[in-house]
Amino acid sequence: MDLRAGDSWGLLACLCTVLWHLPAVPALNRTGDPGPGPSIQKTYDLTRYLEHQLRSLAGTYLNYLGPPFNEPDFNPPRLGAETLPRATVDPDVWRSLNDKLRLTQNYEAYSHLLCYLRGLNRQAATAELRRSLAHFCTSLQGLLGSIAGVMAALGYPLPQPLPGTEPTWAPGPAHSNFLQKMDDFWLLKELQTWLWRSAKDFNRLKKKMQPSAAAVTLRLEAHGF
Amino acid sequence: MLTLWTRVVQAAFIFLTTESIGVLLDPCGHISPESPVVQLGSNFTAVCVLKEKLPPEKPKNLNCIVNEEKNMMCQWDPGRKTYLETNYTLKSEWATEKFADCKAQRDTPNSCTLDYSPVYFVNIEVWVEAENALGNITSDHINFDPIDKVKPNPPHNLSVRSSEELSSILKLAWINPSIKSFLRLKYSIQYRTKDASTWSQIPPEDTSSTRSSFTVQDLKPFTEYVFRIRCMKEDGKGFWSDWSEEASGITYEARPSKEPSFWYKIDPSHTHGYRPVKLIWKTLPPFEANGKILDYEVTLTRWKSHFQNYRVNDTKLTVNLTNDRYIATLTARNLVGRSDASVLTIPACDFRAAHPVMDLKAFPKDNKLWVEWTAPTESVNKYILEWCVLSDKSPCIPDWQQEDGTVHLTYLRGNLMESKCYLITVTPVYADGPGSPESVRAYLKQAAPSKGPTVRTKKVGKNEAVLEWDQLPVDVQNGFIRNYTILYKTAFGNETAVNVDSSHTEYTLSSLTSDTLYMVRMAAYTDEGGMYGPDFTFTTPKFAQGEIEAIVVPVCLAFLLTTLLGVLFCFNKRDLIKKHIWPNVPDPSKSHIAQWSPHTPLRHNFNSKDQMYSDGNFTDVSVVEIEVNDKKPFPEDLKSMDLFKKEKNSTEGHSSGIGGSSCMSSSRPSISSGDENESGQNTLSTVQYSTVVHSGYRHQVPPVQVFSRSESTQPLLDSEERPEDLQLVDNVDSGDGVLPRQQYFKQNCSQHETSQDISHFERPKQVSSVNEEDFVRLKQQQISDHISQSCGSEQMKMFQEISTAAVFGPGTEGEVERFETVEMEAAIDEGMPKSYLPQTVRQGGYVPQ
């Protein structure tokens, strides 16, 4: 894998910006103390909503990529997508995850995916596709905020982006066109898998939190933008 | 709050341009003096009303609606007008993201639509900023999850499917909007029958969760239903979607739920012990048929063991039945099953219907014709209502309907027309057969008659007239004729109106003026109005009937009576009248002058004809014998006689000369005419004269002696100068008869009655004493003939008397004339000179002319 430094820095800046601002949002103050339940539910619903969005987006984008990527049984090897956060995990491992770790993994994964997705957005050819991608990016950003809200409600700190842990994979001109498309394909596929997993994660968390769930209102206020 | 302030500026707003001499003014005001163009250098007053310009008010009531997958529209109340260009900007943001602003359109400053769908499940903060030149202000911020403001897309591809197992259900299926994949929905389902206009609602609790199908129950069989559906977020937050497109489906068939209406008609012209019975029934309405009726089954049972079956597709069946009693049953069959049976008893031929309904009445209400009746005391199975349009033009084709035995008020379920007279018949049907029918007439809606009655006179009297008219035909009545109005007037008089009850067909107008033209017209009124018929005029007579007769008959009778009396009077006084009107005129034909010619052959019965030439005063002739020439033979005499006659004819009527025409002149104008004749007549009353012309006629020397008459009307001077002639007569006829006789000759019949009387007395005396052989007497006979001729009927009387007298004397009737001549001769004999030339008289003494 050969990544160019410029791309990496760009992604890093993107991620850092997101991560930097999220803790600064004093939105996680509790009002009426409803507990994290509603926000967990909302995050769960949001993953479902993103799942729904991705279905149509992926269909459109894969058609845009053209065959064989838009074929239903196309299953290419995961060549250049090694740097993408993997959603698939051994069920036992997944079950053994605690809430904090679970939420942290989600948060980190979507942070990375969002950065990759924005790179995808820049390459998209048609305005309609760009529009769908932009909307999806916004939604995904909402999901990140939502997860951050849950974590704040549960008292977990947001993972700090480590300077050395920048994304090692990013779409770039180094790839051939086909390989680039392959990366795009895997990005969408990994997004989908992560949304499935997140739904399970938050469903599990929801069930776990229900008895002592307290309402948390995520209040987003504009600060520093 | 608006305050207006006026600034009056007196100034010279002169905008000079190199090209224009005009001035542009601010449209907010006006100038005085008013002019579109202000001349350079002139003074004017410009008034400008300025509106206060305000800073924007804080927008209130901000609310948003998120249209699924489309956009988000927010609305707010912008507050007061600012009279300034004010920008309203909708702002939205997350804590970490600021979204693009939405600028409200100038014409809709109270709403703005974001052209993207916000991210659901992430709260968004929205507010409005208003800004103009005088300031800016921000509304309250609202924070919401866009999913709670969502208006989903409606469900689509709604389909309806029926179930063969259950005729009362329909299964709905639809495709949910895509939002369903991450959102729980609830639904609202509405349905109606195809023809209905109002919707029924499926209970909301049955559709409060996400689904894509639903089974609607309790529907009517074989009925088409229409459905529609909408959805919203299950928890009720957000908005209902629009209604889906409608979808329809038909429930499956079920067995007919009711038996058909069943009735029959018997053709009265039955023969040979059979009667044609027409069984009729009604198709079941769809809500009772519950499917497509395949056919009907009719069973006729005569006895319990004997029955016939018919399968009919039509709604009627004609069968020939005997005169026995029959039970007819009818069932309708569809795909699923058959209906209950309608049972009808067709009674035997000798059945007598009874027990009609009572108090039958029909009335229109709510655009329907209602029929109400009181049920008979007997138990009624059902009622049959029949109705038809009464018309003179078309026959009564009845429609009918059946009602249950418990019904006593219903309306006619047919396509009824307004202004038509319906004859409605209600027949109760009992277990053993139909009862007596009762009928009533009714209108669905009355109208004024389409034609008025035609009035005419039946009888016209002097002061009254009997008008008559025909009842209007039912086709033009358009309603119940309630009354008539008769309007009548004279040519210049006021119109008089008379209302007449509708039961009448004639009316007597009284107090009319005689001999007057009256104009009559007549209107027939229903409850809804009237219509006038054609005008009719008549003239009252001058006299009443019989009045003329009463006048004429007495007048005629009086006239007749008068006439009769007159006639009677005339008859009684006929002699007197005759004397005045037609006195005896001597008949010239009987003149004995003609007989003076001795050779004239005797023409015995020539009197009547020759009387035409009679001359009343011929008797007054003085005959002078000039010469007696024995040598002249008879033919000469005859010639002279002919000549005389000729002369007589050719003397232009002067021949009648002597005394001429006296009595007969008017009726015998050929005898005498001309002035001379008239003058002669004038002299008749006096004395007639005759002149014997001695010389030849008209300067001709008569070959023989000629007798001629004097044409002179002058009295003969001789007679006056020689009164001895008269005296001679006087002397001769001395005694009783002389004077009257003289008078007679003079007055020419005017006095002859007297003379008759006198001669009357004379004759018997003379007859007995005169010798008939004497020539002189013959001459006198001529004279006496003249007398007798001139006096007409008087002479006849005289003759009668003579003949009467002759009875006493000797001789036959043929000798009477001879006696007469003898008498006359005897009378004149003594007075006349003997020198008269005797005529040749044959033995027997009578010489006709």
PDB file of C-alpha atoms in Angstrom, chain B residues 245-460:
ATOM      1  CA  GLU B 245     -54.911   6.730  -5.045  1.00  0.00           C
ATOM      2  CA  GLU B 246     -58.292   5.048  -4.779  1.00  0.00           C
ATOM      3  CA  ALA B 247     -58.707   1.371  -5.469  1.00  0.00           C
ATOM      4  CA  SER B 248     -61.935  -0.580  -5.826  1.00  0.00           C
ATOM      5  CA  GLY B 249     -63.023  -4.171  -5.523  1.00  0.00           C
ATOM      6  CA  ILE B 250     -66.226  -6.195  -5.561  1.00  0.00           C
ATOM      7  CA  THR B 251     -67.191  -8.522  -2.786  1.00  0.00           C
ATOM      8  CA  TYR B 252     -68.034 -12.042  -3.713  1.00  0.00           C
ATOM      9  CA  GLU B 253     -71.595 -13.172  -4.396  1.00  0.00           C
ATOM     10  CA  ALA B 254     -73.936 -14.495  -1.722  1.00  0.00           C
ATOM     11  CA  ARG B 255     -77.318 -16.175  -1.860  1.00  0.00           C
ATOM     12  CA  PRO B 256     -80.161 -13.717  -2.612  1.00  0.00           C
ATOM     13  CA  SER B 257     -81.211 -12.309   0.693  1.00  0.00           C
ATOM     14  CA  LYS B 258     -84.854 -11.701  -0.164  1.00  0.00           C
ATOM     15  CA  GLU B 259     -87.545 -13.256  -2.291  1.00  0.00           C
ATOM     16  CA  PRO B 260     -88.598 -11.299  -5.370  1.00  0.00           C
ATOM     17  CA  SER B 261     -91.822  -9.300  -5.519  1.00  0.00           C
ATOM     18  CA  PHE B 262     -94.410 -11.546  -7.121  1.00  0.00           C
ATOM     19  CA  TRP B 263     -97.766 -10.728  -8.697  1.00  0.00           C
ATOM     20  CA  TYR B 264    -100.058 -11.947 -11.415  1.00  0.00           C
ATOM     21  CA  LYS B 265    -102.556 -10.779 -13.990  1.00  0.00           C
ATOM     22  CA  ILE B 266    -105.433 -12.787 -15.359  1.00  0.00           C
ATOM     23  CA  ASP B 267    -106.530 -12.208 -18.905  1.00  0.00           C
ATOM     24  CA  PRO B 268    -110.289 -11.816 -18.617  1.00  0.00           C
ATOM     25  CA  SER B 269    -110.907 -13.405 -22.003  1.00  0.00           C
ATOM     26  CA  HIS B 270    -110.586 -16.983 -20.862  1.00  0.00           C
ATOM     27  CA  THR B 271    -112.128 -19.765 -22.788  1.00  0.00           C
ATOM     28  CA  HIS B 272    -112.682 -23.485 -22.595  1.00  0.00           C
ATOM     29  CA  GLY B 273    -112.249 -23.632 -18.875  1.00  0.00           C
ATOM     30  CA  TYR B 274    -108.729 -22.219 -19.028  1.00  0.00           C
ATOM     31  CA  ARG B 275    -107.537 -18.785 -18.092  1.00  0.00           C
ATOM     32  CA  PRO B 276    -104.273 -17.273 -19.234  1.00  0.00           C
ATOM     33  CA  VAL B 277    -102.457 -16.130 -16.123  1.00  0.00           C
ATOM     34  CA  LYS B 278     -99.481 -13.844 -16.492  1.00  0.00           C
ATOM     35  CA  LEU B 279     -97.142 -14.193 -13.562  1.00  0.00           C
ATOM     36  CA  ILE B 280     -94.894 -11.187 -13.138  1.00  0.00           C
ATOM     37  CA  TRP B 281     -92.088 -10.440 -10.741  1.00  0.00           C
ATOM     38  CA  LYS B 282     -89.467  -7.834 -10.147  1.00  0.00           C
ATOM     39  CA  THR B 283     -85.757  -8.222 -10.456  1.00  0.00           C
ATOM     40  CA  LEU B 284     -84.161  -8.077  -7.064  1.00  0.00           C
ATOM     41  CA  PRO B 285     -82.214  -4.935  -6.335  1.00  0.00           C
ATOM     42  CA  PRO B 286     -78.455  -5.569  -6.161  1.00  0.00           C
ATOM     43  CA  PHE B 287     -78.353  -5.356  -2.404  1.00  0.00           C
ATOM     44  CA  GLU B 288     -80.870  -8.184  -2.222  1.00  0.00           C
ATOM     45  CA  ALA B 289     -79.792 -10.171  -5.240  1.00  0.00           C
ATOM     46  CA  ASN B 290     -76.282 -10.460  -3.791  1.00  0.00           C
ATOM     47  CA  GLY B 291     -74.975 -11.510  -7.127  1.00  0.00           C
ATOM     48  CA  LYS B 292     -75.936 -12.026 -10.728  1.00  0.00           C
ATOM     49  CA  ILE B 293     -79.341 -13.679 -10.915  1.00  0.00           C
ATOM     50  CA  LEU B 294     -78.980 -16.618 -13.246  1.00  0.00           C
ATOM     51  CA  ASP B 295     -82.653 -17.562 -13.483  1.00  0.00           C
ATOM     52  CA  TYR B 296     -85.965 -17.815 -11.654  1.00  0.00           C
ATOM     53  CA  GLU B 297     -87.816 -20.961 -10.752  1.00  0.00           C
ATOM     54  CA  VAL B 298     -91.606 -20.887 -10.744  1.00  0.00           C
ATOM     55  CA  THR B 299     -93.647 -23.717  -9.280  1.00  0.00           C
ATOM     56  CA  LEU B 300     -97.381 -23.964  -9.789  1.00  0.00           C
ATOM     57  CA  THR B 301     -99.212 -26.268  -7.436  1.00  0.00           C
ATOM     58  CA  ARG B 302    -102.780 -27.154  -8.230  1.00  0.00           C
ATOM     59  CA  TRP B 303    -103.269 -29.898  -5.734  1.00  0.00           C
ATOM     60  CA  LYS B 304    -100.727 -30.935  -3.242  1.00  0.00           C
ATOM     61  CA  SER B 305     -99.593 -33.745  -5.418  1.00  0.00           C
ATOM     62  CA  HIS B 306     -99.676 -31.983  -8.714  1.00  0.00           C
ATOM     63  CA  PHE B 307     -97.210 -29.275  -9.534  1.00  0.00           C
ATOM     64  CA  GLN B 308     -95.369 -27.857 -12.503  1.00  0.00           C
ATOM     65  CA  ASN B 309     -91.910 -26.311 -12.560  1.00  0.00           C
ATOM     66  CA  TYR B 310     -90.687 -23.557 -14.849  1.00  0.00           C
ATOM     67  CA  ARG B 311     -87.240 -22.044 -15.180  1.00  0.00           C
ATOM     68  CA  VAL B 312     -87.382 -18.548 -16.554  1.00  0.00           C
ATOM     69  CA  ASN B 313     -84.734 -15.998 -17.353  1.00  0.00           C
ATOM     70  CA  ASP B 314     -87.317 -13.303 -17.891  1.00  0.00           C
ATOM     71  CA  THR B 315     -89.374 -11.643 -15.206  1.00  0.00           C
ATOM     72  CA  LYS B 316     -92.716 -12.888 -16.466  1.00  0.00           C
ATOM     73  CA  LEU B 317     -94.381 -16.171 -17.258  1.00  0.00           C
ATOM     74  CA  THR B 318     -97.723 -16.727 -18.910  1.00  0.00           C
ATOM     75  CA  VAL B 319     -99.432 -20.007 -18.143  1.00  0.00           C
ATOM     76  CA  ASN B 320    -102.843 -21.392 -18.942  1.00  0.00           C
ATOM     77  CA  LEU B 321    -104.485 -22.409 -15.727  1.00  0.00           C
ATOM     78  CA  THR B 322    -107.757 -24.131 -15.121  1.00  0.00           C
ATOM     79  CA  ASN B 323    -110.374 -22.418 -13.063  1.00  0.00           C
ATOM     80  CA  ASP B 324    -109.065 -24.134  -9.934  1.00  0.00           C
ATOM     81  CA  ARG B 325    -107.092 -22.560  -7.173  1.00  0.00           C
ATOM     82  CA  TYR B 326    -103.319 -22.506  -7.628  1.00  0.00           C
ATOM     83  CA  ILE B 327    -100.363 -21.807  -5.412  1.00  0.00           C
ATOM     84  CA  ALA B 328     -97.459 -20.198  -7.252  1.00  0.00           C
ATOM     85  CA  THR B 329     -93.987 -20.001  -5.754  1.00  0.00           C
ATOM     86  CA  LEU B 330     -90.995 -18.122  -7.092  1.00  0.00           C
ATOM     87  CA  THR B 331     -87.320 -18.300  -6.223  1.00  0.00           C
ATOM     88  CA  ALA B 332     -84.373 -16.407  -7.672  1.00  0.00           C
ATOM     89  CA  ARG B 333     -81.054 -18.188  -8.158  1.00  0.00           C
ATOM     90  CA  ASN B 334     -77.532 -16.851  -8.416  1.00  0.00           C
ATOM     91  CA  LEU B 335     -74.115 -18.443  -8.469  1.00  0.00           C
ATOM     92  CA  VAL B 336     -74.138 -19.147  -4.757  1.00  0.00           C
ATOM     93  CA  GLY B 337     -77.698 -20.229  -4.018  1.00  0.00           C
ATOM     94  CA  ARG B 338     -81.373 -19.455  -4.272  1.00  0.00           C
ATOM     95  CA  SER B 339     -83.580 -17.035  -2.495  1.00  0.00           C
ATOM     96  CA  ASP B 340     -86.492 -17.788  -0.228  1.00  0.00           C
ATOM     97  CA  ALA B 341     -89.705 -18.486  -2.090  1.00  0.00           C
ATOM     98  CA  SER B 342     -92.363 -15.903  -2.860  1.00  0.00           C
ATOM     99  CA  VAL B 343     -95.747 -17.547  -2.510  1.00  0.00           C
ATOM    100  CA  LEU B 344     -98.824 -16.315  -4.284  1.00  0.00           C
ATOM    101  CA  THR B 345    -102.300 -17.771  -4.194  1.00  0.00           C
ATOM    102  CA  ILE B 346    -104.169 -17.599  -7.468  1.00  0.00           C
ATOM    103  CA  PRO B 347    -107.725 -18.121  -6.360  1.00  0.00           C
ATOM    104  CA  ALA B 348    -110.292 -20.189  -8.188  1.00  0.00           C
ATOM    105  CA  CYS B 349    -112.384 -18.627 -10.870  1.00  0.00           C
ATOM    106  CA  ASP B 350    -115.380 -18.084  -8.626  1.00  0.00           C
ATOM    107  CA  PHE B 351    -113.383 -16.361  -5.902  1.00  0.00           C
ATOM    108  CA  ARG B 352    -114.837 -13.100  -4.738  1.00  0.00           C
ATOM    109  CA  ALA B 353    -112.332 -10.500  -3.634  1.00  0.00           C
ATOM    110  CA  ALA B 354    -113.172  -8.548  -0.518  1.00  0.00           C
ATOM    111  CA  HIS B 355    -111.677  -6.517   2.302  1.00  0.00           C
ATOM    112  CA  PRO B 356    -110.083  -3.597   0.506  1.00  0.00           C
ATOM    113  CA  VAL B 357    -107.766  -1.174   2.225  1.00  0.00           C
ATOM    114  CA  MET B 358    -109.409   1.864   3.755  1.00  0.00           C
ATOM    115  CA  ASP B 359    -108.723   5.575   3.738  1.00  0.00           C
ATOM    116  CA  LEU B 360    -106.452   5.312   0.728  1.00  0.00           C
ATOM    117  CA  LYS B 361    -104.752   8.565  -0.083  1.00  0.00           C
ATOM    118  CA  ALA B 362    -101.777   9.669  -2.116  1.00  0.00           C
ATOM    119  CA  PHE B 363     -99.770  12.850  -1.733  1.00  0.00           C
ATOM    120  CA  PRO B 364     -96.493  14.249  -2.969  1.00  0.00           C
ATOM    121  CA  LYS B 365     -93.722  14.941  -0.481  1.00  0.00           C
ATOM    122  CA  ASP B 366     -90.008  15.436  -0.925  1.00  0.00           C
ATOM    123  CA  ASN B 367     -90.360  14.885  -4.656  1.00  0.00           C
ATOM    124  CA  LYS B 368     -91.882  11.482  -4.057  1.00  0.00           C
ATOM    125  CA  LEU B 369     -95.426  10.305  -4.391  1.00  0.00           C
ATOM    126  CA  TRP B 370     -96.462   8.771  -1.087  1.00  0.00           C
ATOM    127  CA  VAL B 371     -99.350   6.395  -0.648  1.00  0.00           C
ATOM    128  CA  GLU B 372    -100.962   5.842   2.695  1.00  0.00           C
ATOM    129  CA  TRP B 373    -103.789   3.577   3.715  1.00  0.00           C
ATOM    130  CA  THR B 374    -105.392   1.961   6.699  1.00  0.00           C
ATOM    131  CA  ALA B 375    -104.915  -1.771   6.857  1.00  0.00           C
ATOM    132  CA  PRO B 376    -107.970  -3.988   6.729  1.00  0.00           C
ATOM    133  CA  THR B 377    -108.846  -5.856   9.864  1.00  0.00           C
ATOM    134  CA  GLU B 378    -107.827  -9.143   8.266  1.00  0.00           C
ATOM    135  CA  SER B 379    -104.229 -10.281   8.312  1.00  0.00           C
ATOM    136  CA  VAL B 380    -102.538  -9.115   5.140  1.00  0.00           C
ATOM    137  CA  ASN B 381     -99.608 -11.020   3.645  1.00  0.00           C
ATOM    138  CA  LYS B 382     -98.513  -8.174   1.428  1.00  0.00           C
ATOM    139  CA  TYR B 383     -99.781  -5.256  -0.545  1.00  0.00           C
ATOM    140  CA  ILE B 384     -99.486  -4.705  -4.260  1.00  0.00           C
ATOM    141  CA  LEU B 385     -99.346  -1.116  -5.443  1.00  0.00           C
ATOM    142  CA  GLU B 386     -99.999  -0.489  -9.100  1.00  0.00           C
ATOM    143  CA  TRP B 387     -99.887   2.835 -10.840  1.00  0.00           C
ATOM    144  CA  CYS B 388    -100.070   4.237 -14.318  1.00  0.00           C
ATOM    145  CA  VAL B 389    -100.320   7.543 -16.090  1.00  0.00           C
ATOM    146  CA  LEU B 390    -103.865   8.458 -16.996  1.00  0.00           C
ATOM    147  CA  SER B 391    -103.964   9.767 -20.515  1.00  0.00           C
ATOM    148  CA  ASP B 392    -106.382   9.988 -23.378  1.00  0.00           C
ATOM    149  CA  LYS B 393    -103.590   9.418 -25.825  1.00  0.00           C
ATOM    150  CA  SER B 394    -101.955   6.335 -24.456  1.00  0.00           C
ATOM    151  CA  PRO B 395    -103.288   3.361 -22.577  1.00  0.00           C
ATOM    152  CA  CYS B 396    -102.726   2.859 -18.871  1.00  0.00           C
ATOM    153  CA  ILE B 397     -99.564   0.766 -18.655  1.00  0.00           C
ATOM    154  CA  PRO B 398     -99.248  -0.054 -15.006  1.00  0.00           C
ATOM    155  CA  ASP B 399     -96.076  -0.297 -13.029  1.00  0.00           C
ATOM    156  CA  TRP B 400     -96.240  -2.005  -9.672  1.00  0.00           C
ATOM    157  CA  GLN B 401     -94.414  -2.708  -6.480  1.00  0.00           C
ATOM    158  CA  GLN B 402     -94.859  -4.975  -3.520  1.00  0.00           C
ATOM    159  CA  GLU B 403     -94.924  -3.972   0.112  1.00  0.00           C
ATOM    160  CA  ASP B 404     -94.884  -6.068   3.227  1.00  0.00           C
ATOM    161  CA  GLY B 405     -98.104  -6.720   5.094  1.00  0.00           C
ATOM    162  CA  THR B 406     -97.017  -4.450   7.912  1.00  0.00           C
ATOM    163  CA  VAL B 407     -96.539  -1.415   5.709  1.00  0.00           C
ATOM    164  CA  HIS B 408     -99.220   1.209   5.427  1.00  0.00           C
ATOM    165  CA  LEU B 409     -97.171   4.127   4.135  1.00  0.00           C
ATOM    166  CA  THR B 410     -94.774   3.987   1.255  1.00  0.00           C
ATOM    167  CA  TYR B 411     -93.760   5.890  -1.798  1.00  0.00           C
ATOM    168  CA  LEU B 412     -93.882   4.827  -5.415  1.00  0.00           C
ATOM    169  CA  ARG B 413     -90.466   3.586  -6.434  1.00  0.00           C
ATOM    170  CA  GLY B 414     -90.692   4.447 -10.056  1.00  0.00           C
ATOM    171  CA  ASN B 415     -89.591   7.104 -12.443  1.00  0.00           C
ATOM    172  CA  LEU B 416     -92.540   9.392 -11.962  1.00  0.00           C
ATOM    173  CA  MET B 417     -93.143  12.459 -14.056  1.00  0.00           C
ATOM    174  CA  GLU B 418     -94.481  15.776 -12.996  1.00  0.00           C
ATOM    175  CA  SER B 419     -97.817  17.111 -14.216  1.00  0.00           C
ATOM    176  CA  LYS B 420     -99.070  13.622 -14.950  1.00  0.00           C
ATOM    177  CA  CYS B 421    -102.131  12.137 -13.373  1.00  0.00           C
ATOM    178  CA  TYR B 422    -101.325   8.840 -11.746  1.00  0.00           C
ATOM    179  CA  LEU B 423    -103.974   6.292 -11.002  1.00  0.00           C
ATOM    180  CA  ILE B 424    -102.737   4.366  -7.988  1.00  0.00           C
ATOM    181  CA  THR B 425    -104.318   1.094  -7.009  1.00  0.00           C
ATOM    182  CA  VAL B 426    -103.620  -0.726  -3.752  1.00  0.00           C
ATOM    183  CA  THR B 427    -104.549  -4.378  -3.482  1.00  0.00           C
ATOM    184  CA  PRO B 428    -104.131  -6.243  -0.214  1.00  0.00           C
ATOM    185  CA  VAL B 429    -103.084  -9.849  -0.671  1.00  0.00           C
ATOM    186  CA  TYR B 430    -104.423 -12.367   1.799  1.00  0.00           C
ATOM    187  CA  ALA B 431    -103.535 -15.988   2.298  1.00  0.00           C
ATOM    188  CA  ASP B 432    -106.435 -17.119   0.163  1.00  0.00           C
ATOM    189  CA  GLY B 433    -105.967 -14.579  -2.616  1.00  0.00           C
ATOM    190  CA  PRO B 434    -106.046 -10.906  -3.396  1.00  0.00           C
ATOM    191  CA  GLY B 435    -108.537  -8.542  -1.810  1.00  0.00           C
ATOM    192  CA  SER B 436    -110.527  -5.830  -3.522  1.00  0.00           C
ATOM    193  CA  PRO B 437    -108.379  -3.114  -5.037  1.00  0.00           C
ATOM    194  CA  GLU B 438    -108.795   0.516  -4.119  1.00  0.00           C
ATOM    195  CA  SER B 439    -107.745   3.371  -6.366  1.00  0.00           C
ATOM    196  CA  VAL B 440    -106.797   6.967  -5.951  1.00  0.00           C
ATOM    197  CA  ARG B 441    -105.506   9.644  -8.269  1.00  0.00           C
ATOM    198  CA  ALA B 442    -102.525  11.831  -7.547  1.00  0.00           C
ATOM    199  CA  TYR B 443     -99.960  14.101  -9.087  1.00  0.00           C
ATOM    200  CA  LEU B 444     -96.296  14.125  -8.202  1.00  0.00           C
ATOM    201  CA  LYS B 445     -96.293  17.819  -8.936  1.00  0.00           C
ATOM    202  CA  GLN B 446     -99.140  19.792 -10.327  1.00  0.00           C
ATOM    203  CA  ALA B 447     -98.810  22.545 -12.851  1.00  0.00           C
ATOM    204  CA  ALA B 448    -101.120  24.987 -14.509  1.00  0.00           C
ATOM    205  CA  PRO B 449    -103.197  23.424 -17.289  1.00  0.00           C
ATOM    206  CA  SER B 450    -101.504  23.543 -20.639  1.00  0.00           C
ATOM    207  CA  LYS B 451    -104.744  24.564 -22.297  1.00  0.00           C
ATOM    208  CA  GLY B 452    -107.732  26.492 -21.100  1.00  0.00           C
ATOM    209  CA  PRO B 453    -111.318  25.361 -21.532  1.00  0.00           C
ATOM    210  CA  THR B 454    -113.123  26.343 -24.701  1.00  0.00           C
ATOM    211  CA  VAL B 455    -116.274  28.094 -23.704  1.00  0.00           C
ATOM    212  CA  ARG B 456    -119.300  28.438 -25.926  1.00  0.00           C
ATOM    213  CA  THR B 457    -122.855  29.516 -25.521  1.00  0.00           C
ATOM    214  CA  LYS B 458    -125.557  27.009 -25.080  1.00  0.00           C
ATOM    215  CA  LYS B 459    -128.331  29.549 -25.110  1.00  0.00           C
ATOM    216  CA  VAL B 460    -128.265  33.301 -25.428  1.00  0.00           C
TER     217      VAL B 460
END
